[in-house]
Short mmCIF file of C-alpha atoms and ligand atoms in Angstrom, two decimals:
data_model
loop_
_atom_site.label_atom_id
_atom_site.label_comp_id
_atom_site.label_asym_id
_atom_site.label_seq_id
_atom_site.Cartn_x
_atom_site.Cartn_y
_atom_site.Cartn_z
CA LYS A 98 10.78 -16.74 -18.76
CA GLU A 99 9.41 -19.54 -16.60
CA GLU A 100 6.02 -20.50 -17.71
CA LYS A 101 3.42 -18.83 -15.54
CA LEU A 102 2.02 -21.12 -12.89
CA ALA A 103 -1.62 -20.57 -13.67
CA LEU A 104 -3.00 -21.83 -10.43
CA PRO A 105 -6.64 -22.67 -10.16
CA VAL A 106 -8.85 -20.16 -8.27
CA GLY A 107 -9.53 -21.59 -4.80
CA VAL A 108 -5.95 -22.45 -3.94
CA THR A 109 -4.73 -21.15 -0.54
CA LEU A 110 -2.31 -18.42 -0.23
CA ASP A 111 0.03 -20.91 1.55
CA ARG A 112 -0.13 -23.30 -1.39
CA PHE A 113 0.21 -20.41 -3.89
CA ILE A 114 3.29 -19.12 -2.12
CA MET A 115 4.82 -22.56 -2.03
CA ARG A 116 4.24 -23.11 -5.78
CA HIS A 117 5.78 -19.70 -6.59
CA GLN A 118 8.66 -20.23 -4.17
CA GLU A 119 11.12 -21.26 -6.92
CA GLN A 120 10.37 -17.91 -8.77
CA PHE A 121 12.10 -15.97 -5.89
CA PRO A 122 15.70 -16.06 -7.43
CA TYR A 123 17.56 -15.76 -4.18
CA ALA A 124 15.28 -16.54 -1.35
CA SER A 125 15.32 -19.97 0.23
CA GLY A 126 11.86 -19.60 1.86
CA GLU A 127 12.43 -16.44 3.93
CA LEU A 128 10.25 -14.20 1.60
CA SER A 129 7.56 -16.97 1.65
CA GLN A 130 7.58 -17.06 5.40
CA LEU A 131 7.44 -13.26 5.59
CA LEU A 132 4.45 -13.12 3.35
CA ARG A 133 2.80 -15.69 5.63
CA ASP A 134 3.61 -13.64 8.70
CA ILE A 135 1.91 -10.54 7.09
CA ALA A 136 -1.18 -12.68 6.18
CA LEU A 137 -1.32 -13.96 9.78
CA ALA A 138 -1.34 -10.24 11.10
CA GLY A 139 -3.95 -9.39 8.58
CA LYS A 140 -6.22 -12.13 9.83
CA ILE A 141 -5.75 -10.91 13.41
CA ILE A 142 -6.47 -7.33 12.52
CA ASN A 143 -9.48 -8.46 10.50
CA ARG A 144 -10.96 -10.10 13.55
CA GLU A 145 -10.32 -6.97 15.69
CA ILE A 146 -11.93 -4.77 13.00
CA ASN A 147 -14.98 -7.07 12.89
CA ARG A 148 -15.48 -6.53 16.62
CA ALA A 149 -14.50 -2.84 16.74
CA GLY A 150 -18.04 -1.72 17.40
CA LEU A 151 -18.42 -4.14 20.17
CA SER A 152 -15.23 -3.77 22.07
CA ASN A 153 -13.73 -0.54 23.27
CA ILE A 154 -11.32 -0.55 20.37
CA ALA A 155 -12.96 2.19 18.41
CA GLY A 156 -12.20 5.91 19.08
CA ALA A 157 -9.20 7.95 19.63
CA TYR A 158 -6.22 6.56 21.48
CA GLY A 159 -5.36 9.87 23.03
CA SER A 160 -1.99 10.59 21.46
CA GLN A 161 -0.58 11.96 18.19
CA ASN A 162 1.74 10.24 15.73
CA VAL A 163 4.75 11.70 14.09
CA GLN A 164 2.44 12.76 11.21
CA GLY A 165 0.62 15.08 13.67
CA GLU A 166 -2.47 12.99 13.44
CA GLU A 167 -4.77 11.88 16.38
CA GLN A 168 -4.07 8.21 16.56
CA GLN A 169 -7.06 5.97 16.70
CA LYS A 170 -7.00 2.92 19.00
CA LEU A 171 -7.04 0.63 16.00
CA ASP A 172 -4.08 2.53 14.50
CA VAL A 173 -2.14 1.52 17.66
CA VAL A 174 -3.57 -2.00 17.95
CA ALA A 175 -2.74 -2.66 14.18
CA ASP A 176 0.80 -1.29 14.66
CA ILE A 177 1.36 -3.56 17.65
CA ARG A 178 -0.07 -6.63 15.94
CA PHE A 179 1.95 -6.25 12.72
CA THR A 180 5.27 -5.32 14.42
CA ARG A 181 4.92 -8.19 16.81
CA ALA A 182 4.09 -10.70 13.91
CA LEU A 183 6.99 -9.44 11.86
CA ARG A 184 9.35 -9.57 15.03
CA ASN A 185 8.26 -13.08 15.96
CA GLY A 186 8.39 -14.29 12.39
CA GLY A 187 12.18 -13.76 12.42
CA GLU A 188 12.55 -12.78 8.77
CA VAL A 189 12.62 -9.03 9.26
CA CYS A 190 15.54 -7.13 10.80
CA GLY A 191 13.82 -3.70 10.73
CA ILE A 192 10.49 -1.98 10.33
CA ILE A 193 9.44 1.58 9.65
CA SER A 194 5.76 2.28 10.44
CA GLU A 195 3.44 5.33 9.97
CA GLU A 196 2.73 5.02 13.73
CA GLU A 197 6.34 5.01 14.93
CA GLU A 198 8.58 7.98 14.61
CA ASP A 199 11.85 6.07 14.37
CA TYR A 200 12.68 2.76 12.81
CA ILE A 201 12.26 -0.43 14.85
CA ASP A 202 15.23 -2.76 15.24
CA THR A 203 13.56 -6.20 15.71
CA GLY A 204 16.85 -7.75 17.00
CA ASN A 205 16.53 -10.41 14.11
CA TYR A 206 20.08 -9.69 12.91
CA LYS A 207 19.98 -12.64 10.61
CA GLY A 208 16.74 -11.22 8.99
CA LYS A 209 17.26 -10.54 5.26
CA TYR A 210 14.39 -8.07 4.87
CA ILE A 211 13.00 -4.71 6.07
CA VAL A 212 9.25 -3.79 5.95
CA ALA A 213 7.65 -0.39 5.63
CA ILE A 214 4.04 -0.45 6.80
CA ASP A 215 0.97 1.60 7.11
CA PRO A 216 -0.74 -0.64 9.76
CA LEU A 217 -4.21 0.95 9.45
CA ASP A 218 -5.01 3.09 6.28
CA GLY A 219 -8.11 5.12 6.24
CA SER A 220 -8.28 5.68 10.09
CA SER A 221 -10.90 8.33 9.73
CA ASN A 222 -13.33 5.53 8.62
CA ILE A 223 -12.89 3.16 11.49
CA ASP A 224 -15.70 4.38 13.64
CA VAL A 225 -18.16 4.74 10.80
CA ASN A 226 -17.90 1.17 9.44
CA VAL A 227 -16.23 2.06 6.12
CA SER A 228 -13.57 -0.13 4.54
CA ILE A 229 -9.98 0.28 5.91
CA GLY A 230 -6.79 -1.42 5.05
CA THR A 231 -3.14 -2.21 5.80
CA ILE A 232 -0.36 -1.39 3.18
CA PHE A 233 3.11 -3.11 3.26
CA SER A 234 6.36 -2.75 1.31
CA ILE A 235 9.30 -5.21 1.50
CA TYR A 236 12.95 -4.56 0.64
CA ARG A 237 16.14 -6.78 1.02
CA ARG A 238 18.47 -5.19 3.69
CA ARG A 239 21.63 -3.55 2.42
CA SER A 240 23.74 -3.77 5.53
CA PRO A 241 25.48 -7.16 6.27
CA ILE A 242 23.40 -10.03 7.63
CA GLY A 243 24.08 -10.63 11.19
CA THR A 244 24.46 -6.98 12.20
CA PRO A 245 21.95 -4.46 13.43
CA VAL A 246 19.71 -2.91 10.79
CA GLN A 247 20.83 0.57 9.68
CA PRO A 248 18.75 3.65 8.64
CA GLU A 249 19.99 3.37 5.02
CA ASP A 250 18.38 -0.15 4.93
CA PHE A 251 15.09 1.67 4.87
CA LEU A 252 15.85 4.65 2.51
CA GLN A 253 15.61 2.73 -0.82
CA ARG A 254 13.69 3.65 -3.89
CA GLY A 255 10.47 1.98 -4.86
CA VAL A 256 12.16 0.20 -7.86
CA ASP A 257 14.20 -1.86 -5.39
CA GLN A 258 11.04 -3.34 -3.52
CA VAL A 259 11.11 -7.07 -3.39
CA ALA A 260 7.34 -7.38 -2.69
CA SER A 261 4.44 -5.03 -1.69
CA GLY A 262 0.74 -5.20 -1.22
CA TYR A 263 -2.28 -4.57 0.97
CA VAL A 264 -5.01 -6.05 3.04
CA LEU A 265 -8.46 -4.51 2.50
CA TYR A 266 -10.86 -5.12 5.27
CA GLY A 267 -14.09 -4.64 3.53
CA SER A 268 -17.40 -6.39 2.84
CA SER A 269 -15.09 -9.35 2.41
CA SER A 270 -11.36 -9.02 3.28
CA ILE A 271 -8.80 -9.44 0.51
CA MET A 272 -4.90 -9.61 0.47
CA VAL A 273 -3.38 -8.35 -2.71
CA TYR A 274 0.36 -8.50 -3.33
CA THR A 275 2.97 -8.69 -5.99
CA THR A 276 6.62 -10.04 -5.94
CA GLY A 277 7.31 -8.56 -9.32
CA GLN A 278 5.63 -11.54 -11.14
CA GLY A 279 2.19 -9.94 -11.52
CA VAL A 280 -0.55 -9.17 -8.90
CA ASN A 281 -2.78 -11.79 -7.31
CA GLY A 282 -5.70 -11.24 -4.90
CA PHE A 283 -6.77 -13.64 -2.06
CA THR A 284 -10.18 -13.38 -0.45
CA TYR A 285 -10.23 -14.33 3.29
CA GLU A 286 -12.48 -17.26 4.17
CA PRO A 287 -13.08 -16.75 7.94
CA SER A 288 -14.70 -20.26 8.39
CA ILE A 289 -11.29 -21.93 7.70
CA GLY A 290 -9.05 -18.95 8.51
CA GLU A 291 -7.38 -19.08 5.05
CA PHE A 292 -6.78 -16.50 2.17
CA ILE A 293 -8.06 -18.18 -0.99
CA LEU A 294 -6.87 -17.22 -4.47
CA SER A 295 -9.91 -15.21 -5.85
CA HIS A 296 -8.32 -12.63 -8.33
CA PRO A 297 -5.48 -14.35 -10.22
CA GLU A 298 -3.24 -12.12 -12.35
CA ILE A 299 -5.08 -8.68 -11.88
CA ARG A 300 -4.53 -6.45 -14.85
CA THR A 301 -5.83 -2.87 -14.56
CA PRO A 302 -7.92 -1.42 -17.56
CA LYS A 303 -5.81 0.89 -19.74
CA ASN A 304 -8.47 3.56 -19.34
CA GLY A 305 -11.22 4.12 -16.78
CA LYS A 306 -14.36 6.08 -16.07
CA ILE A 307 -13.71 6.76 -12.35
CA PHE A 308 -11.79 9.50 -10.80
CA SER A 309 -10.99 9.75 -7.10
CA CYS A 310 -9.82 12.90 -5.12
CA ASN A 311 -10.97 14.99 -2.29
CA GLU A 312 -12.74 17.74 -4.14
CA GLY A 313 -13.02 19.69 -0.93
CA TYR A 314 -9.48 20.89 -1.75
CA TYR A 315 -10.40 21.76 -5.41
CA TYR A 316 -9.65 25.51 -4.99
CA LEU A 317 -6.27 24.62 -3.33
CA TYR A 318 -5.04 22.60 -6.32
CA ASP A 319 -2.90 23.93 -9.23
CA GLU A 320 -4.80 25.17 -12.17
CA SER A 321 -3.71 22.14 -14.27
CA ILE A 322 -5.22 19.75 -11.65
CA ARG A 323 -8.47 21.75 -11.70
CA GLN A 324 -8.48 21.61 -15.46
CA TYR A 325 -8.14 17.76 -15.30
CA ILE A 326 -10.98 17.35 -12.76
CA ASP A 327 -13.14 19.70 -14.94
CA GLN A 328 -12.42 17.58 -17.93
CA CYS A 329 -13.44 14.43 -15.95
CA LYS A 330 -16.77 16.14 -15.21
CA ARG A 331 -17.34 17.18 -18.76
CA GLU A 332 -16.73 13.50 -19.77
CA LYS A 333 -19.38 12.53 -17.13
CA LEU A 334 -16.88 10.25 -15.35
CA MET A 335 -17.87 8.72 -11.98
CA ALA A 336 -16.62 10.58 -8.89
CA ARG A 337 -15.73 7.97 -6.27
CA TYR A 338 -13.72 8.91 -3.12
CA ILE A 339 -14.26 7.19 0.27
CA GLY A 340 -11.17 8.42 2.10
CA SER A 341 -9.47 5.08 2.46
CA LEU A 342 -6.51 5.03 -0.10
CA VAL A 343 -6.59 1.21 -0.18
CA ALA A 344 -10.26 0.86 -0.95
CA ASP A 345 -10.22 3.58 -3.50
CA PHE A 346 -7.14 2.21 -5.07
CA HIS A 347 -8.49 -1.36 -5.18
CA ARG A 348 -11.82 -0.45 -6.67
CA ASN A 349 -10.00 1.70 -9.38
CA MET A 350 -7.47 -0.98 -10.16
CA LEU A 351 -10.18 -3.66 -10.74
CA LYS A 352 -12.50 -1.31 -12.68
CA GLY A 353 -10.15 1.25 -14.26
CA GLY A 354 -9.78 4.71 -12.87
CA ILE A 355 -7.36 7.26 -11.38
CA TYR A 356 -6.80 8.27 -7.66
CA LEU A 357 -5.18 11.60 -7.13
CA TYR A 358 -3.77 13.30 -3.95
CA PRO A 359 -2.04 16.44 -5.43
CA ALA A 360 0.02 18.91 -3.46
CA THR A 361 -1.71 21.85 -1.84
CA PRO A 362 -0.20 25.17 -0.41
CA LYS A 363 -0.57 23.55 3.13
CA SER A 364 0.75 20.13 2.04
CA PRO A 365 3.40 20.96 -0.65
CA GLN A 366 4.38 17.35 -0.88
CA GLY A 367 0.71 16.22 -0.76
CA LYS A 368 -0.45 14.01 2.19
CA LEU A 369 0.38 10.41 1.27
CA ARG A 370 3.66 8.91 2.55
CA LEU A 371 6.16 7.68 -0.02
CA MET A 372 7.63 4.61 1.88
CA TYR A 373 4.45 2.88 3.02
CA GLU A 374 1.69 4.19 0.84
CA CYS A 375 2.90 5.51 -2.61
CA ASN A 376 5.77 3.09 -3.26
CA ALA A 377 3.76 -0.03 -2.17
CA LEU A 378 0.79 0.74 -4.38
CA ALA A 379 3.02 1.94 -7.24
CA PHE A 380 4.59 -1.43 -7.43
CA VAL A 381 1.26 -3.15 -7.39
CA ILE A 382 -0.29 -0.85 -10.04
CA GLU A 383 2.77 -1.13 -12.50
CA GLN A 384 2.73 -4.86 -12.22
CA ALA A 385 -1.08 -4.73 -13.01
CA GLY A 386 -0.23 -2.64 -16.14
CA GLY A 387 -0.95 0.76 -14.58
CA MET A 388 1.11 3.88 -13.67
CA ALA A 389 2.02 5.85 -10.64
CA THR A 390 3.68 9.40 -10.62
CA ASP A 391 4.20 12.35 -8.41
CA GLY A 392 3.39 14.64 -11.39
CA GLN A 393 7.10 14.88 -12.48
CA ARG A 394 8.57 11.41 -11.86
CA ARG A 395 7.69 7.78 -11.62
CA ILE A 396 6.94 7.30 -7.86
CA MET A 397 9.26 4.29 -7.74
CA GLU A 398 12.21 6.39 -8.79
CA ILE A 399 12.01 8.98 -6.05
CA GLU A 400 15.25 8.88 -3.91
CA PRO A 401 13.97 8.73 -0.33
CA THR A 402 15.59 10.96 2.32
CA GLY A 403 13.29 10.36 5.23
CA PHE A 404 11.05 7.57 6.66
CA HIS A 405 7.92 9.63 6.55
CA GLN A 406 8.36 11.78 3.60
CA ARG A 407 5.31 12.58 1.53
CA ALA A 408 4.75 12.73 -2.20
CA PRO A 409 1.81 13.89 -4.38
CA LEU A 410 0.21 10.80 -5.86
CA PHE A 411 -1.42 10.18 -9.25
CA ILE A 412 -2.05 6.50 -9.69
CA GLY A 413 -4.24 4.13 -11.77
CA SER A 414 -5.13 3.47 -15.47
CA PRO A 415 -2.24 4.45 -17.71
CA GLN A 416 -4.18 6.55 -20.13
CA MET A 417 -5.76 8.64 -17.29
CA VAL A 418 -2.39 9.26 -15.52
CA LYS A 419 -0.75 10.15 -18.78
CA SER A 420 -3.35 12.80 -19.61
CA ILE A 421 -3.13 14.46 -16.23
CA GLU A 422 0.72 14.38 -16.54
CA ALA A 423 0.38 16.06 -20.05
CA MET A 424 -1.81 18.73 -18.52
CA MET A 425 0.65 19.36 -15.68
CA ASN A 426 3.60 19.47 -18.07
CA GLN A 427 1.76 21.99 -20.37
CA ALA A 428 1.29 24.20 -17.30
CA ARG A 429 4.97 24.09 -16.38
P1 AHG B 248 -4.05 7.01 7.09
O1 AHG B 248 -5.47 6.76 7.65
O2 AHG B 248 -3.16 5.73 7.07
O3 AHG B 248 -3.41 8.17 7.77
O4 AHG B 248 -4.29 7.35 5.53
C1 AHG B 248 -5.28 8.25 5.26
C2 AHG B 248 -5.05 8.62 3.76
C3 AHG B 248 -5.73 7.79 2.83
O5 AHG B 248 -6.04 6.52 3.32
C4 AHG B 248 -6.87 8.63 2.34
O6 AHG B 248 -7.23 8.39 1.03
C5 AHG B 248 -6.58 9.96 2.55
O7 AHG B 248 -5.58 10.02 3.69
C6 AHG B 248 -7.67 10.85 2.89
O8 AHG B 248 -7.21 12.16 3.03
P2 AHG B 248 -8.21 13.38 3.07
O9 AHG B 248 -8.98 13.20 4.26
O10 AHG B 248 -7.27 14.53 3.21
O11 AHG B 248 -8.96 13.31 1.80
MN1 MN B 249 -2.69 8.09 9.63
MN1 MN B 250 -2.61 5.60 4.92
MN1 MN B 251 -2.40 4.73 8.55
#
């Protein structure tokens, strides 16, 4: 195993990608360029978000997406910015997005990669100044290079991801990603327009004292889920849930904790989308030493059948995920 390139905190994302380039067994720079294209779109969205209160970019866009959600203007702006950055970057032959019903053929037939993206995660928080994010997942295409992208290029299990990560637009903005060689976080320095390595080799604590779920649905959850939540309360754990998956996930990964979005009778597969929320964060958390399951299977082993299919999600510190899994299995 190559010796880990322990780069000093403070190195730019560009420099970091260059230094790790040789660790991508097959890529001759395309994946590096793709990660740069994503970082660029993240910088642009970051700027839009920082001005959301001032420009007329807040509020509803006036249409629904395939999820049946009222699209926010920033959902649409983020979708346009990311798909344009990926199209112009040239490395991506196809995209699936939360905000687009069908897949996008970028026309880059020579592109080796496809991207699944949640352009703006936590849309309900845009207008109230609470942290929101972008989540992305990258696969190698399966169809021959030089031909138009095919639907099966997108329907790949999470275990086949080449890279995944997120941008969290918060008190400071941070880009966190993995290429299967561990997880690194880069904080955005607006004065120079660069993401700077600030969280090298993130490892999530084996156990945690934070649980995150929407307790408004408590009485809709299976008995075993309610038992787990009751146990968290008996143990006086911290309840933290802000309604932006990326923000709840990032805090729990750094501090230790579990995020749960279980199935309910009205959402029998839960709410979160497998391809651009669950799989992307499952790859990150596993690379940081954590776990992600749908209650029965490892998230990354689910065989996808649709671009927007949902999956129940239990993700975070391994000991916490194991204990809720045990409770759910006892109940079966
Ligand atoms: P999105 O804004 O991309 O549609 O995702 C929203 C998700 C996730 O970010 C958040 O944790 C969850 O929905 C909140 O759902 P509830 O409002 O049902 O708790
Ligand atoms: Mn949405
Ligand atoms: Mn989302
Ligand atoms: Mn979204």
